[in-house]
């Protein structure tokens, strides 16, 4: 019982500390980027980021708590596969619908391209459609410090990329690309780590979609 309580306390500590540190680094990078871009371009980045984040929530459909519960009871890789594959399908549908609506409401090409780049970030980010589900085994086993460490790495990499932007190109496109590209190494680190620790890798094996 003491071991479980200690594990929970450590998990809460690492999660809270990691979230605060990650948020601070991310806000610092965003603030520096805002000074580079100016009011107009940073405003475009801000409202398009908000739109993509809000729309990305439509992809979940509440599958995360169900998968967490089932993995806690008995490890069900097929259910995790199902959740990830469902999100991938809904992600492509969401992108197609958004682009159609964008052209219908005559968004300019710059805004559409930036939106698509930000949508790609939904795939790779620490709270994106795949990594969020891959974190479930770590949460169940009270080892959240590992994904949290990768998330901090993402934000440190983003900060470094923002700091070196003036030596290459400062534009809303380069800043948005830095925002997305900084999450890609962590995405693959997470996949490799999960493969190593849980011998899990995404496959076509799925279980009843209705159960989710």
Tab-separated table of N, CA, C and O in Angstrom, residues 9-61:
chain	number	residue	atom	x	y	z
A	9	UNK	N	2.237	9.606	-5.441
A	9	UNK	CA	2.808	10.904	-5.068
A	9	UNK	C	3.892	11.325	-6.062
A	9	UNK	O	3.935	12.488	-6.492
A	10	UNK	N	4.760	10.398	-6.442
A	10	UNK	CA	5.812	10.697	-7.417
A	10	UNK	C	5.218	11.043	-8.771
A	10	UNK	O	5.681	11.967	-9.452
A	11	UNK	N	4.175	10.295	-9.140
A	11	UNK	CA	3.523	10.539	-10.427
A	11	UNK	C	2.919	11.943	-10.475
A	11	UNK	O	3.075	12.668	-11.465
A	12	UNK	N	2.236	12.336	-9.402
A	12	UNK	CA	1.630	13.666	-9.322
A	12	UNK	C	2.711	14.742	-9.354
A	12	UNK	O	2.573	15.762	-10.046
A	13	UNK	N	3.801	14.504	-8.624
A	13	UNK	CA	4.889	15.479	-8.577
A	13	UNK	C	5.510	15.683	-9.957
A	13	UNK	O	5.665	16.820	-10.412
A	14	UNK	N	5.872	14.584	-10.614
A	14	UNK	CA	6.503	14.691	-11.930
A	14	UNK	C	5.545	15.294	-12.958
A	14	UNK	O	5.950	16.099	-13.804
A	15	UNK	N	4.273	14.904	-12.885
A	15	UNK	CA	3.292	15.424	-13.823
A	15	UNK	C	3.101	16.927	-13.644
A	15	UNK	O	3.135	17.693	-14.615
A	16	UNK	N	2.915	17.353	-12.395
A	16	UNK	CA	2.695	18.773	-12.115
A	16	UNK	C	3.928	19.603	-12.440
A	16	UNK	O	3.841	20.641	-13.119
A	17	UNK	N	5.082	19.162	-11.964
A	17	UNK	CA	6.327	19.884	-12.218
A	17	UNK	C	6.631	19.949	-13.709
A	17	UNK	O	7.019	20.999	-14.237
A	18	UNK	N	6.443	18.821	-14.384
A	18	UNK	CA	6.715	18.770	-15.818
A	18	UNK	C	5.794	19.678	-16.611
A	18	UNK	O	6.234	20.366	-17.541
A	19	UNK	N	4.515	19.691	-16.232
A	19	UNK	CA	3.548	20.555	-16.920
A	19	UNK	C	3.897	22.030	-16.736
A	19	UNK	O	3.829	22.826	-17.686
A	20	UNK	N	4.267	22.402	-15.505
A	20	UNK	CA	4.611	23.802	-15.226
A	20	UNK	C	5.868	24.203	-15.996
A	20	UNK	O	5.915	25.266	-16.625
A	21	UNK	N	6.902	23.353	-15.949
A	21	UNK	CA	8.148	23.651	-16.654
A	21	UNK	C	7.928	23.723	-18.154
A	21	UNK	O	8.425	24.630	-18.834
A	22	UNK	N	7.158	22.775	-18.669
A	22	UNK	CA	6.870	22.744	-20.102
A	22	UNK	C	6.092	23.982	-20.527
A	22	UNK	O	6.377	24.585	-21.571
A	23	UNK	N	5.112	24.369	-19.701
A	23	UNK	CA	4.311	25.555	-20.003
A	23	UNK	C	5.177	26.809	-20.008
A	23	UNK	O	5.043	27.668	-20.892
A	24	UNK	N	6.084	26.918	-19.035
A	24	UNK	CA	6.967	28.081	-18.952
A	24	UNK	C	7.859	28.181	-20.190
A	24	UNK	O	7.994	29.264	-20.787
A	25	UNK	N	8.469	27.077	-20.582
A	25	UNK	CA	9.350	27.079	-21.754
A	25	UNK	C	8.566	27.423	-23.015
A	25	UNK	O	9.017	28.199	-23.863
A	26	UNK	N	7.372	26.826	-23.127
A	26	UNK	CA	6.534	27.082	-24.302
A	26	UNK	C	6.101	28.544	-24.382
A	26	UNK	O	6.138	29.159	-25.459
A	27	UNK	N	5.700	29.111	-23.237
A	27	UNK	CA	5.294	30.518	-23.208
A	27	UNK	C	6.465	31.438	-23.555
A	27	UNK	O	6.294	32.446	-24.243
A	28	UNK	N	7.660	31.067	-23.098
A	28	UNK	CA	8.851	31.857	-23.414
A	28	UNK	C	9.119	31.846	-24.918
A	28	UNK	O	9.386	32.896	-25.520
A	29	UNK	N	9.015	30.652	-25.518
A	29	UNK	CA	9.234	30.535	-26.968
A	29	UNK	C	8.175	31.322	-27.745
A	29	UNK	O	8.493	32.004	-28.731
A	30	UNK	N	6.916	31.221	-27.306
A	30	UNK	CA	5.828	31.943	-27.964
A	30	UNK	C	6.022	33.457	-27.839
A	30	UNK	O	5.807	34.213	-28.804
A	31	UNK	N	6.444	33.912	-26.647
A	31	UNK	CA	6.649	35.339	-26.429
A	31	UNK	C	7.766	35.883	-27.323
A	31	UNK	O	7.633	36.953	-27.923
A	32	UNK	N	8.860	35.130	-27.423
A	32	UNK	CA	9.975	35.549	-28.285
A	32	UNK	C	9.521	35.554	-29.747
A	32	UNK	O	9.816	36.487	-30.504
A	33	UNK	N	8.787	34.491	-30.127
A	33	UNK	CA	8.272	34.417	-31.491
A	33	UNK	C	7.337	35.563	-31.817
A	33	UNK	O	7.344	36.097	-32.924
A	34	UNK	N	6.524	35.963	-30.826
A	34	UNK	CA	5.611	37.072	-31.020
A	34	UNK	C	6.343	38.376	-31.304
A	34	UNK	O	5.902	39.186	-32.130
A	35	UNK	N	7.465	38.575	-30.641
A	35	UNK	CA	8.271	39.780	-30.881
A	35	UNK	C	8.892	39.754	-32.279
A	35	UNK	O	9.018	40.792	-32.931
A	36	UNK	N	9.279	38.574	-32.727
A	36	UNK	CA	9.844	38.450	-34.076
A	36	UNK	C	8.801	38.761	-35.147
A	36	UNK	O	9.073	39.449	-36.128
A	37	UNK	N	7.598	38.206	-34.955
A	37	UNK	CA	6.591	38.233	-36.023
A	37	UNK	C	5.839	39.551	-36.124
A	37	UNK	O	5.418	39.953	-37.215
A	38	UNK	N	5.639	40.203	-34.995
A	38	UNK	CA	4.816	41.403	-35.013
A	38	UNK	C	3.349	41.065	-34.801
A	38	UNK	O	2.951	39.894	-34.815
A	39	UNK	N	2.557	42.087	-34.633
A	39	UNK	CA	1.144	41.917	-34.261
A	39	UNK	C	0.358	41.162	-35.320
A	39	UNK	O	-0.392	40.228	-35.014
A	40	UNK	N	0.518	41.513	-36.584
A	40	UNK	CA	-0.304	40.939	-37.646
A	40	UNK	C	-0.060	39.436	-37.824
A	40	UNK	O	-0.989	38.625	-37.733
A	41	UNK	N	1.198	39.071	-38.072
A	41	UNK	CA	1.510	37.656	-38.315
A	41	UNK	C	1.293	36.795	-37.078
A	41	UNK	O	0.808	35.667	-37.173
A	42	UNK	N	1.652	37.335	-35.899
A	42	UNK	CA	1.445	36.555	-34.678
A	42	UNK	C	-0.043	36.386	-34.394
A	42	UNK	O	-0.468	35.354	-33.869
A	43	UNK	N	-0.840	37.385	-34.764
A	43	UNK	CA	-2.291	37.272	-34.616
A	43	UNK	C	-2.855	36.162	-35.486
A	43	UNK	O	-3.724	35.395	-35.052
A	44	UNK	N	-2.340	36.047	-36.713
A	44	UNK	CA	-2.769	34.970	-37.622
A	44	UNK	C	-2.419	33.612	-37.024
A	44	UNK	O	-3.248	32.694	-36.993
A	45	UNK	N	-1.171	33.484	-36.543
A	45	UNK	CA	-0.742	32.226	-35.922
A	45	UNK	C	-1.624	31.891	-34.720
A	45	UNK	O	-2.047	30.745	-34.539
A	46	UNK	N	-1.916	32.898	-33.909
A	46	UNK	CA	-2.688	32.673	-32.696
A	46	UNK	C	-4.099	32.176	-32.958
A	46	UNK	O	-4.530	31.180	-32.368
A	47	UNK	N	-4.803	32.839	-33.876
A	47	UNK	CA	-6.207	32.428	-34.071
A	47	UNK	C	-6.310	31.116	-34.849
A	47	UNK	O	-7.217	30.304	-34.601
A	48	UNK	N	-5.356	30.847	-35.742
A	48	UNK	CA	-5.374	29.562	-36.442
A	48	UNK	C	-5.002	28.415	-35.504
A	48	UNK	O	-5.571	27.323	-35.595
A	49	UNK	N	-4.086	28.673	-34.578
A	49	UNK	CA	-3.745	27.660	-33.564
A	49	UNK	C	-4.960	27.343	-32.704
A	49	UNK	O	-5.243	26.177	-32.414
A	50	UNK	N	-5.672	28.389	-32.297
A	50	UNK	CA	-6.863	28.193	-31.462
A	50	UNK	C	-7.916	27.369	-32.191
A	50	UNK	O	-8.524	26.461	-31.614
A	51	UNK	N	-8.118	27.672	-33.470
A	51	UNK	CA	-9.112	26.940	-34.263
A	51	UNK	C	-8.747	25.468	-34.372
A	51	UNK	O	-9.586	24.582	-34.163
A	52	UNK	N	-7.486	25.180	-34.718
A	52	UNK	CA	-7.072	23.781	-34.900
A	52	UNK	C	-7.121	23.006	-33.584
A	52	UNK	O	-7.484	21.825	-33.568
A	53	UNK	N	-6.762	23.662	-32.481
A	53	UNK	CA	-6.809	22.985	-31.177
A	53	UNK	C	-8.244	22.646	-30.803
A	53	UNK	O	-8.539	21.533	-30.343
A	54	UNK	N	-9.150	23.596	-31.004
A	54	UNK	CA	-10.563	23.355	-30.680
A	54	UNK	C	-11.134	22.237	-31.560
A	54	UNK	O	-11.810	21.319	-31.079
A	55	UNK	N	-10.864	22.309	-32.860
A	55	UNK	CA	-11.389	21.291	-33.770
A	55	UNK	C	-10.781	19.919	-33.509
A	55	UNK	O	-11.430	18.894	-33.724
A	56	UNK	N	-9.539	19.883	-33.034
A	56	UNK	CA	-8.886	18.596	-32.767
A	56	UNK	C	-9.607	17.822	-31.671
A	56	UNK	O	-9.522	16.588	-31.612
A	57	UNK	N	-10.316	18.543	-30.788
A	57	UNK	CA	-11.052	17.870	-29.718
A	57	UNK	C	-12.200	17.025	-30.268
A	57	UNK	O	-12.684	16.100	-29.602
A	58	UNK	N	-12.636	17.341	-31.491
A	58	UNK	CA	-13.706	16.558	-32.114
A	58	UNK	C	-13.245	15.152	-32.471
A	58	UNK	O	-14.057	14.250	-32.677
A	59	UNK	N	-11.927	14.966	-32.570
A	59	UNK	CA	-11.378	13.675	-32.981
A	59	UNK	C	-11.480	12.649	-31.859
A	59	UNK	O	-11.536	11.452	-32.106
A	60	UNK	N	-11.506	13.097	-30.619
A	60	UNK	CA	-11.419	12.188	-29.475
A	60	UNK	C	-12.648	11.306	-29.318
A	60	UNK	O	-12.564	10.092	-29.202
A	61	UNK	N	-13.828	11.923	-29.306
A	61	UNK	CA	-15.098	11.204	-29.090
A	61	UNK	C	-15.108	10.421	-27.775
A	61	UNK	O	-15.777	9.400	-27.649
